[in-house]
GROMACS .gro file of C-alpha atoms in nm:
model
  381
    1UNK     CA    1  -3.184   0.279  -1.598
    2UNK     CA    2  -3.227   0.506  -1.295
    3UNK     CA    3  -3.026   0.452  -0.981
    4UNK     CA    4  -3.179   0.390  -0.633
    5UNK     CA    5  -3.094   0.749  -0.551
    6UNK     CA    6  -3.207   0.994  -0.822
    7UNK     CA    7  -2.933   1.198  -0.983
    8UNK     CA    8  -2.908   1.548  -0.833
    9UNK     CA    9  -3.005   1.846  -1.044
   10UNK     CA   10  -2.740   2.032  -1.243
   11UNK     CA   11  -2.673   2.290  -0.972
   12UNK     CA   12  -2.626   2.025  -0.706
   13UNK     CA   13  -2.409   1.814  -0.934
   14UNK     CA   14  -2.181   2.112  -0.994
   15UNK     CA   15  -2.151   2.189  -0.623
   16UNK     CA   16  -1.810   2.108  -0.479
   17UNK     CA   17  -1.767   1.813  -0.246
   18UNK     CA   18  -1.643   1.916   0.096
   19UNK     CA   19  -1.692   2.184   0.359
   20UNK     CA   20  -1.758   2.454   0.098
   21UNK     CA   21  -2.097   2.297   0.025
   22UNK     CA   22  -2.263   2.245   0.368
   23UNK     CA   23  -2.508   1.958   0.377
   24UNK     CA   24  -2.464   1.803   0.721
   25UNK     CA   25  -2.373   2.036   1.008
   26UNK     CA   26  -2.295   1.939   1.367
   27UNK     CA   27  -2.277   2.223   1.618
   28UNK     CA   28  -2.158   2.177   1.976
   29UNK     CA   29  -2.270   1.814   1.968
   30UNK     CA   30  -2.221   1.650   2.305
   31UNK     CA   31  -2.321   1.318   2.459
   32UNK     CA   32  -2.278   1.226   2.824
   33UNK     CA   33  -2.358   0.908   3.010
   34UNK     CA   34  -2.372   1.031   3.366
   35UNK     CA   35  -2.028   1.178   3.443
   36UNK     CA   36  -1.872   1.015   3.134
   37UNK     CA   37  -1.839   1.239   2.827
   38UNK     CA   38  -1.856   1.018   2.515
   39UNK     CA   39  -1.871   1.298   2.256
   40UNK     CA   40  -1.734   1.638   2.355
   41UNK     CA   41  -1.869   1.950   2.179
   42UNK     CA   42  -1.810   1.839   1.819
   43UNK     CA   43  -1.838   2.100   1.542
   44UNK     CA   44  -1.827   1.958   1.190
   45UNK     CA   45  -1.948   2.039   0.839
   46UNK     CA   46  -1.983   1.772   0.571
   47UNK     CA   47  -2.053   1.850   0.207
   48UNK     CA   48  -2.322   1.714  -0.022
   49UNK     CA   49  -2.219   1.382  -0.183
   50UNK     CA   50  -1.908   1.369   0.035
   51UNK     CA   51  -1.775   1.044   0.180
   52UNK     CA   52  -1.651   1.133   0.528
   53UNK     CA   53  -1.472   0.898   0.769
   54UNK     CA   54  -1.460   0.911   1.148
   55UNK     CA   55  -1.132   0.742   1.240
   56UNK     CA   56  -1.031   0.644   1.590
   57UNK     CA   57  -0.960   0.360   1.830
   58UNK     CA   58  -1.226   0.179   2.033
   59UNK     CA   59  -1.394   0.404   2.289
   60UNK     CA   60  -1.304   0.733   2.118
   61UNK     CA   61  -1.669   0.830   2.059
   62UNK     CA   62  -1.699   0.770   1.685
   63UNK     CA   63  -1.976   0.508   1.709
   64UNK     CA   64  -2.169   0.722   1.959
   65UNK     CA   65  -2.149   1.012   1.714
   66UNK     CA   66  -2.277   0.787   1.434
   67UNK     CA   67  -2.566   0.665   1.652
   68UNK     CA   68  -2.666   1.025   1.721
   69UNK     CA   69  -2.679   1.089   1.347
   70UNK     CA   70  -2.899   0.780   1.308
   71UNK     CA   71  -3.125   0.886   1.595
   72UNK     CA   72  -3.047   0.583   1.814
   73UNK     CA   73  -2.894   0.817   2.076
   74UNK     CA   74  -3.018   1.160   2.177
   75UNK     CA   75  -2.756   1.436   2.216
   76UNK     CA   76  -2.708   1.580   2.562
   77UNK     CA   77  -2.667   1.915   2.387
   78UNK     CA   78  -2.593   2.055   2.043
   79UNK     CA   79  -2.755   2.045   1.702
   80UNK     CA   80  -2.765   1.825   1.391
   81UNK     CA   81  -2.880   1.993   1.069
   82UNK     CA   82  -2.926   1.781   0.755
   83UNK     CA   83  -2.997   1.960   0.426
   84UNK     CA   84  -3.114   2.268   0.618
   85UNK     CA   85  -3.345   2.078   0.857
   86UNK     CA   86  -3.269   2.020   1.229
   87UNK     CA   87  -3.303   1.648   1.300
   88UNK     CA   88  -3.163   1.598   1.652
   89UNK     CA   89  -3.516   1.551   1.791
   90UNK     CA   90  -3.657   1.359   1.492
   91UNK     CA   91  -3.730   0.990   1.554
   92UNK     CA   92  -3.498   0.746   1.373
   93UNK     CA   93  -3.776   0.607   1.152
   94UNK     CA   94  -3.868   0.960   1.035
   95UNK     CA   95  -3.514   1.066   0.944
   96UNK     CA   96  -3.394   1.052   0.580
   97UNK     CA   97  -3.103   0.846   0.709
   98UNK     CA   98  -3.014   0.479   0.661
   99UNK     CA   99  -2.746   0.282   0.841
  100UNK     CA  100  -2.554  -0.024   0.727
  101UNK     CA  101  -2.453  -0.216   1.037
  102UNK     CA  102  -2.122  -0.386   1.103
  103UNK     CA  103  -2.290  -0.730   1.104
  104UNK     CA  104  -2.496  -0.641   0.790
  105UNK     CA  105  -2.809  -0.761   0.982
  106UNK     CA  106  -2.953  -0.955   0.687
  107UNK     CA  107  -3.256  -1.175   0.753
  108UNK     CA  108  -3.123  -1.532   0.714
  109UNK     CA  109  -3.463  -1.682   0.616
  110UNK     CA  110  -3.520  -1.429   0.336
  111UNK     CA  111  -3.379  -1.426  -0.015
  112UNK     CA  112  -3.149  -1.149  -0.133
  113UNK     CA  113  -3.442  -0.995  -0.319
  114UNK     CA  114  -3.665  -1.002  -0.012
  115UNK     CA  115  -3.392  -0.856   0.209
  116UNK     CA  116  -3.343  -0.562  -0.025
  117UNK     CA  117  -3.720  -0.507  -0.060
  118UNK     CA  118  -3.787  -0.521   0.315
  119UNK     CA  119  -3.761  -0.146   0.379
  120UNK     CA  120  -3.994  -0.060   0.091
  121UNK     CA  121  -4.258  -0.302   0.220
  122UNK     CA  122  -4.294  -0.082   0.528
  123UNK     CA  123  -4.380   0.222   0.319
  124UNK     CA  124  -4.729   0.301   0.196
  125UNK     CA  125  -4.814   0.425  -0.151
  126UNK     CA  126  -4.562   0.211  -0.341
  127UNK     CA  127  -4.710  -0.039  -0.583
  128UNK     CA  128  -4.573  -0.391  -0.613
  129UNK     CA  129  -4.454  -0.312  -0.963
  130UNK     CA  130  -4.268   0.003  -0.856
  131UNK     CA  131  -4.118  -0.185  -0.562
  132UNK     CA  132  -3.994  -0.467  -0.784
  133UNK     CA  133  -3.841  -0.218  -1.028
  134UNK     CA  134  -3.652  -0.040  -0.750
  135UNK     CA  135  -3.529  -0.371  -0.609
  136UNK     CA  136  -3.404  -0.473  -0.953
  137UNK     CA  137  -3.228  -0.138  -0.994
  138UNK     CA  138  -3.063  -0.170  -0.652
  139UNK     CA  139  -2.942  -0.523  -0.721
  140UNK     CA  140  -2.805  -0.420  -1.059
  141UNK     CA  141  -2.624  -0.126  -0.898
  142UNK     CA  142  -2.435  -0.359  -0.662
  143UNK     CA  143  -2.403  -0.634  -0.929
  144UNK     CA  144  -2.607  -0.887  -0.731
  145UNK     CA  145  -2.904  -0.939  -0.966
  146UNK     CA  146  -2.809  -1.300  -1.050
  147UNK     CA  147  -2.805  -1.386  -0.678
  148UNK     CA  148  -3.156  -1.249  -0.613
  149UNK     CA  149  -3.304  -1.582  -0.500
  150UNK     CA  150  -3.014  -1.693  -0.279
  151UNK     CA  151  -3.018  -1.679   0.101
  152UNK     CA  152  -2.749  -1.481   0.288
  153UNK     CA  153  -2.578  -1.804   0.403
  154UNK     CA  154  -2.513  -1.888   0.038
  155UNK     CA  155  -2.317  -1.566  -0.018
  156UNK     CA  156  -1.959  -1.462   0.054
  157UNK     CA  157  -1.886  -1.185   0.302
  158UNK     CA  158  -1.831  -0.933   0.023
  159UNK     CA  159  -2.159  -1.031  -0.144
  160UNK     CA  160  -2.349  -0.998   0.183
  161UNK     CA  161  -2.203  -0.652   0.223
  162UNK     CA  162  -2.329  -0.547  -0.121
  163UNK     CA  163  -2.677  -0.676  -0.038
  164UNK     CA  164  -2.676  -0.475   0.285
  165UNK     CA  165  -2.566  -0.168   0.089
  166UNK     CA  166  -2.847  -0.215  -0.165
  167UNK     CA  167  -3.099  -0.243   0.118
  168UNK     CA  168  -2.961   0.077   0.274
  169UNK     CA  169  -2.982   0.272  -0.053
  170UNK     CA  170  -3.320   0.153  -0.179
  171UNK     CA  171  -3.514   0.401   0.036
  172UNK     CA  172  -3.312   0.683  -0.118
  173UNK     CA  173  -3.173   0.834   0.202
  174UNK     CA  174  -3.015   1.177   0.216
  175UNK     CA  175  -2.748   1.038   0.449
  176UNK     CA  176  -2.590   0.691   0.451
  177UNK     CA  177  -2.412   0.573   0.766
  178UNK     CA  178  -2.160   0.287   0.756
  179UNK     CA  179  -2.047   0.126   1.083
  180UNK     CA  180  -1.712  -0.053   1.035
  181UNK     CA  181  -1.823  -0.172   0.688
  182UNK     CA  182  -1.517  -0.393   0.620
  183UNK     CA  183  -1.464  -0.555   0.961
  184UNK     CA  184  -1.621  -0.888   0.859
  185UNK     CA  185  -1.396  -0.930   0.553
  186UNK     CA  186  -1.046  -1.072   0.532
  187UNK     CA  187  -0.762  -0.838   0.440
  188UNK     CA  188  -0.731  -0.929   0.070
  189UNK     CA  189  -1.104  -0.904  -0.002
  190UNK     CA  190  -1.126  -0.586   0.204
  191UNK     CA  191  -0.891  -0.397  -0.028
  192UNK     CA  192  -1.085  -0.472  -0.346
  193UNK     CA  193  -1.419  -0.419  -0.175
  194UNK     CA  194  -1.317  -0.073  -0.054
  195UNK     CA  195  -1.282   0.046  -0.414
  196UNK     CA  196  -1.610  -0.117  -0.522
  197UNK     CA  197  -1.800   0.031  -0.229
  198UNK     CA  198  -1.661   0.379  -0.289
  199UNK     CA  199  -1.748   0.362  -0.660
  200UNK     CA  200  -2.108   0.262  -0.584
  201UNK     CA  201  -2.156   0.539  -0.327
  202UNK     CA  202  -2.007   0.800  -0.561
  203UNK     CA  203  -2.223   0.677  -0.850
  204UNK     CA  204  -2.538   0.715  -0.640
  205UNK     CA  205  -2.426   1.054  -0.507
  206UNK     CA  206  -2.545   0.998  -0.151
  207UNK     CA  207  -2.370   1.177   0.136
  208UNK     CA  208  -2.195   0.915   0.349
  209UNK     CA  209  -2.039   0.903   0.696
  210UNK     CA  210  -1.841   0.591   0.780
  211UNK     CA  211  -1.690   0.487   1.111
  212UNK     CA  212  -1.370   0.283   1.118
  213UNK     CA  213  -1.064   0.214   1.329
  214UNK     CA  214  -0.872   0.108   1.014
  215UNK     CA  215  -0.664   0.397   0.883
  216UNK     CA  216  -0.610   0.233   0.542
  217UNK     CA  217  -0.986   0.196   0.500
  218UNK     CA  218  -1.047   0.560   0.588
  219UNK     CA  219  -0.770   0.683   0.357
  220UNK     CA  220  -0.884   0.463   0.066
  221UNK     CA  221  -1.255   0.544   0.084
  222UNK     CA  222  -1.308   0.891   0.225
  223UNK     CA  223  -1.280   1.231   0.057
  224UNK     CA  224  -1.204   1.371   0.402
  225UNK     CA  225  -1.173   1.226   0.749
  226UNK     CA  226  -1.161   1.323   1.115
  227UNK     CA  227  -0.923   1.169   1.366
  228UNK     CA  228  -1.102   1.126   1.702
  229UNK     CA  229  -0.987   1.064   2.057
  230UNK     CA  230  -1.165   1.102   2.391
  231UNK     CA  231  -1.478   1.230   2.219
  232UNK     CA  232  -1.302   1.514   2.037
  233UNK     CA  233  -1.197   1.575   1.679
  234UNK     CA  234  -0.817   1.605   1.680
  235UNK     CA  235  -0.777   1.690   1.311
  236UNK     CA  236  -1.008   1.712   1.008
  237UNK     CA  237  -0.888   1.706   0.648
  238UNK     CA  238  -0.807   1.500   0.342
  239UNK     CA  239  -0.602   1.184   0.399
  240UNK     CA  240  -0.291   1.328   0.237
  241UNK     CA  241  -0.315   1.648   0.441
  242UNK     CA  242  -0.339   1.462   0.771
  243UNK     CA  243  -0.065   1.214   0.677
  244UNK     CA  244   0.184   1.469   0.548
  245UNK     CA  245   0.093   1.763   0.774
  246UNK     CA  246  -0.037   1.631   1.107
  247UNK     CA  247  -0.111   1.900   1.365
  248UNK     CA  248  -0.048   1.688   1.674
  249UNK     CA  249   0.159   1.394   1.795
  250UNK     CA  250  -0.163   1.192   1.830
  251UNK     CA  251  -0.266   1.245   1.466
  252UNK     CA  252   0.086   1.171   1.338
  253UNK     CA  253   0.104   0.853   1.546
  254UNK     CA  254  -0.248   0.728   1.470
  255UNK     CA  255  -0.250   0.784   1.093
  256UNK     CA  256   0.036   0.579   0.952
  257UNK     CA  257   0.365   0.504   1.127
  258UNK     CA  258   0.592   0.782   1.244
  259UNK     CA  259   0.918   0.834   1.429
  260UNK     CA  260   0.931   1.097   1.703
  261UNK     CA  261   1.231   1.288   1.835
  262UNK     CA  262   1.204   1.537   2.118
  263UNK     CA  263   1.420   1.847   2.130
  264UNK     CA  264   1.445   2.221   2.183
  265UNK     CA  265   1.457   2.503   1.930
  266UNK     CA  266   1.806   2.658   1.903
  267UNK     CA  267   1.749   2.865   1.588
  268UNK     CA  268   1.428   2.981   1.418
  269UNK     CA  269   1.430   3.182   1.097
  270UNK     CA  270   1.168   3.243   0.829
  271UNK     CA  271   1.308   2.971   0.603
  272UNK     CA  272   1.435   2.715   0.856
  273UNK     CA  273   1.446   2.596   1.215
  274UNK     CA  274   1.723   2.408   1.393
  275UNK     CA  275   1.636   2.174   1.678
  276UNK     CA  276   1.878   2.015   1.922
  277UNK     CA  277   1.739   1.665   1.970
  278UNK     CA  278   1.761   1.481   2.298
  279UNK     CA  279   1.827   1.144   2.135
  280UNK     CA  280   1.998   1.225   1.802
  281UNK     CA  281   2.370   1.257   1.729
  282UNK     CA  282   2.317   1.563   1.510
  283UNK     CA  283   2.083   1.858   1.522
  284UNK     CA  284   1.770   1.855   1.309
  285UNK     CA  285   1.740   2.115   1.033
  286UNK     CA  286   1.386   2.177   0.906
  287UNK     CA  287   1.321   2.371   0.585
  288UNK     CA  288   1.065   2.613   0.730
  289UNK     CA  289   1.027   2.837   1.033
  290UNK     CA  290   0.781   2.784   1.318
  291UNK     CA  291   0.773   3.129   1.481
  292UNK     CA  292   0.874   2.982   1.814
  293UNK     CA  293   1.115   3.113   2.078
  294UNK     CA  294   1.457   2.963   2.135
  295UNK     CA  295   1.446   2.696   2.402
  296UNK     CA  296   1.088   2.594   2.318
  297UNK     CA  297   1.032   2.220   2.346
  298UNK     CA  298   0.906   2.048   2.030
  299UNK     CA  299   0.853   1.701   1.891
  300UNK     CA  300   0.972   1.612   1.542
  301UNK     CA  301   0.778   1.363   1.330
  302UNK     CA  302   0.954   1.171   1.051
  303UNK     CA  303   0.780   0.905   0.842
  304UNK     CA  304   0.972   0.574   0.790
  305UNK     CA  305   0.967   0.608   0.409
  306UNK     CA  306   1.148   0.943   0.438
  307UNK     CA  307   1.451   0.780   0.602
  308UNK     CA  308   1.758   0.645   0.423
  309UNK     CA  309   1.992   0.385   0.574
  310UNK     CA  310   2.370   0.376   0.552
  311UNK     CA  311   2.651   0.185   0.717
  312UNK     CA  312   2.878   0.489   0.739
  313UNK     CA  313   2.820   0.825   0.912
  314UNK     CA  314   2.636   1.060   0.668
  315UNK     CA  315   2.910   1.323   0.691
  316UNK     CA  316   2.683   1.623   0.737
  317UNK     CA  317   2.597   1.838   1.039
  318UNK     CA  318   2.222   1.781   1.048
  319UNK     CA  319   1.944   1.522   1.020
  320UNK     CA  320   2.096   1.189   1.110
  321UNK     CA  321   2.120   0.948   1.399
  322UNK     CA  322   2.321   0.633   1.466
  323UNK     CA  323   2.229   0.311   1.640
  324UNK     CA  324   2.218  -0.066   1.613
  325UNK     CA  325   1.971  -0.287   1.430
  326UNK     CA  326   1.715  -0.443   1.666
  327UNK     CA  327   1.502  -0.615   1.401
  328UNK     CA  328   1.410  -0.637   1.033
  329UNK     CA  329   1.061  -0.725   0.906
  330UNK     CA  330   1.070  -0.845   0.544
  331UNK     CA  331   0.743  -0.745   0.369
  332UNK     CA  332   0.808  -0.834   0.006
  333UNK     CA  333   0.866  -0.510  -0.184
  334UNK     CA  334   1.010  -0.341   0.124
  335UNK     CA  335   1.137  -0.406   0.473
  336UNK     CA  336   1.071  -0.226   0.802
  337UNK     CA  337   1.411  -0.180   0.966
  338UNK     CA  338   1.416  -0.112   1.340
  339UNK     CA  339   1.713   0.070   1.492
  340UNK     CA  340   1.779   0.106   1.865
  341UNK     CA  341   1.942   0.424   1.995
  342UNK     CA  342   2.180   0.442   2.290
  343UNK     CA  343   1.896   0.519   2.533
  344UNK     CA  344   1.690   0.220   2.415
  345UNK     CA  345   1.452   0.425   2.198
  346UNK     CA  346   1.367   0.272   1.859
  347UNK     CA  347   1.326   0.433   1.516
  348UNK     CA  348   1.184   0.265   1.204
  349UNK     CA  349   1.285   0.304   0.839
  350UNK     CA  350   1.100   0.166   0.537
  351UNK     CA  351   1.363   0.039   0.293
  352UNK     CA  352   1.298  -0.087  -0.061
  353UNK     CA  353   1.428  -0.442  -0.103
  354UNK     CA  354   1.527  -0.417  -0.471
  355UNK     CA  355   1.907  -0.433  -0.495
  356UNK     CA  356   1.949  -0.375  -0.123
  357UNK     CA  357   2.137  -0.595   0.123
  358UNK     CA  358   1.940  -0.571   0.446
  359UNK     CA  359   2.140  -0.515   0.766
  360UNK     CA  360   2.187  -0.786   1.026
  361UNK     CA  361   2.073  -0.773   1.386
  362UNK     CA  362   2.307  -0.569   1.612
  363UNK     CA  363   2.481  -0.415   1.311
  364UNK     CA  364   2.582  -0.049   1.349
  365UNK     CA  365   2.390   0.172   1.102
  366UNK     CA  366   2.283   0.531   1.046
  367UNK     CA  367   1.943   0.679   0.960
  368UNK     CA  368   1.929   1.011   0.773
  369UNK     CA  369   1.653   1.230   0.631
  370UNK     CA  370   1.603   1.549   0.428
  371UNK     CA  371   1.510   1.886   0.574
  372UNK     CA  372   1.173   1.870   0.396
  373UNK     CA  373   1.082   1.537   0.558
  374UNK     CA  374   1.033   1.670   0.912
  375UNK     CA  375   0.709   1.796   1.066
  376UNK     CA  376   0.755   2.009   1.379
  377UNK     CA  377   0.494   1.949   1.650
  378UNK     CA  378   0.459   2.105   1.991
  379UNK     CA  379   0.487   1.895   2.303
  380UNK     CA  380   0.157   1.735   2.394
  381UNK     CA  381   0.016   1.765   2.748
   0.00000   0.00000   0.00000
């Protein structure tokens, strides 16, 4: 059986996924609505067959960027090149691009089969037999063939999503755009559907750009992602790279949960840096240098899972802080323990519940961390 998107040739199949194999290139892409800048000079390269996520909060410009790729918005300036062809001035219906909308936009009066076939009915030169074969292939790909005669109202949210995906893939686009693809699903179904959706897209081999405000969704589905704010790309990279090595306070705060301590550099060597923290009882010792002058202001980022909790002072000169418990959120396998410092600032530790007696509210405790757990970030404007 062939898939809705033909398998690439051997050379293309061997090409690496990611920026080393340019397929979609955005250069100086900008969109303004009067004095408001929605997308601000974005430069980005996406590889063939890559799943790429645009991650950001509402109003950051990610949906506007997606609409420019689809052709629903015209750039104020800049270029979009898809598979070597400029498309920024190509009409949406002439672009080799399909978009799966947040609402799925299925026709309620049509069967699943008719919904999937709708795009092909608008094309000339396709026989009824060829169209039916491609519809059957698309439904089999998303495992919806036995629901072919049902109406959308007779399907679950996850099933509707798979029908919308089949309809998006049946025209064999070079680029698939997903706009908040999981927003209509509840949390439990969303997690399983993320894996299914990713597997289908990878099996077809289509290049995909998805927009989401859900960091877990972006990290689970995308090969790489970009964190956006105020129309700009703050950081681009694999999920693990951005989570473990954020380049800004914004990226560290937006992707996952992080604790921040401000301080000044008091010692900087090739193999370590020592920071005197404004809010900590001890200095922070980091196991790498930053090539910064003494007295430079920095922000330290420490993930909650990197913190250990104790009821006695750690007994070491670096990397700990004391405070009182302000709250404990029990989450099954672990708990999120909130500690308030003397100045009212709060830090969070993720503590495994197995064999652990959780602290009580207002109890005096200490948080500590290893030298390898700290990421040093410059102060943000």
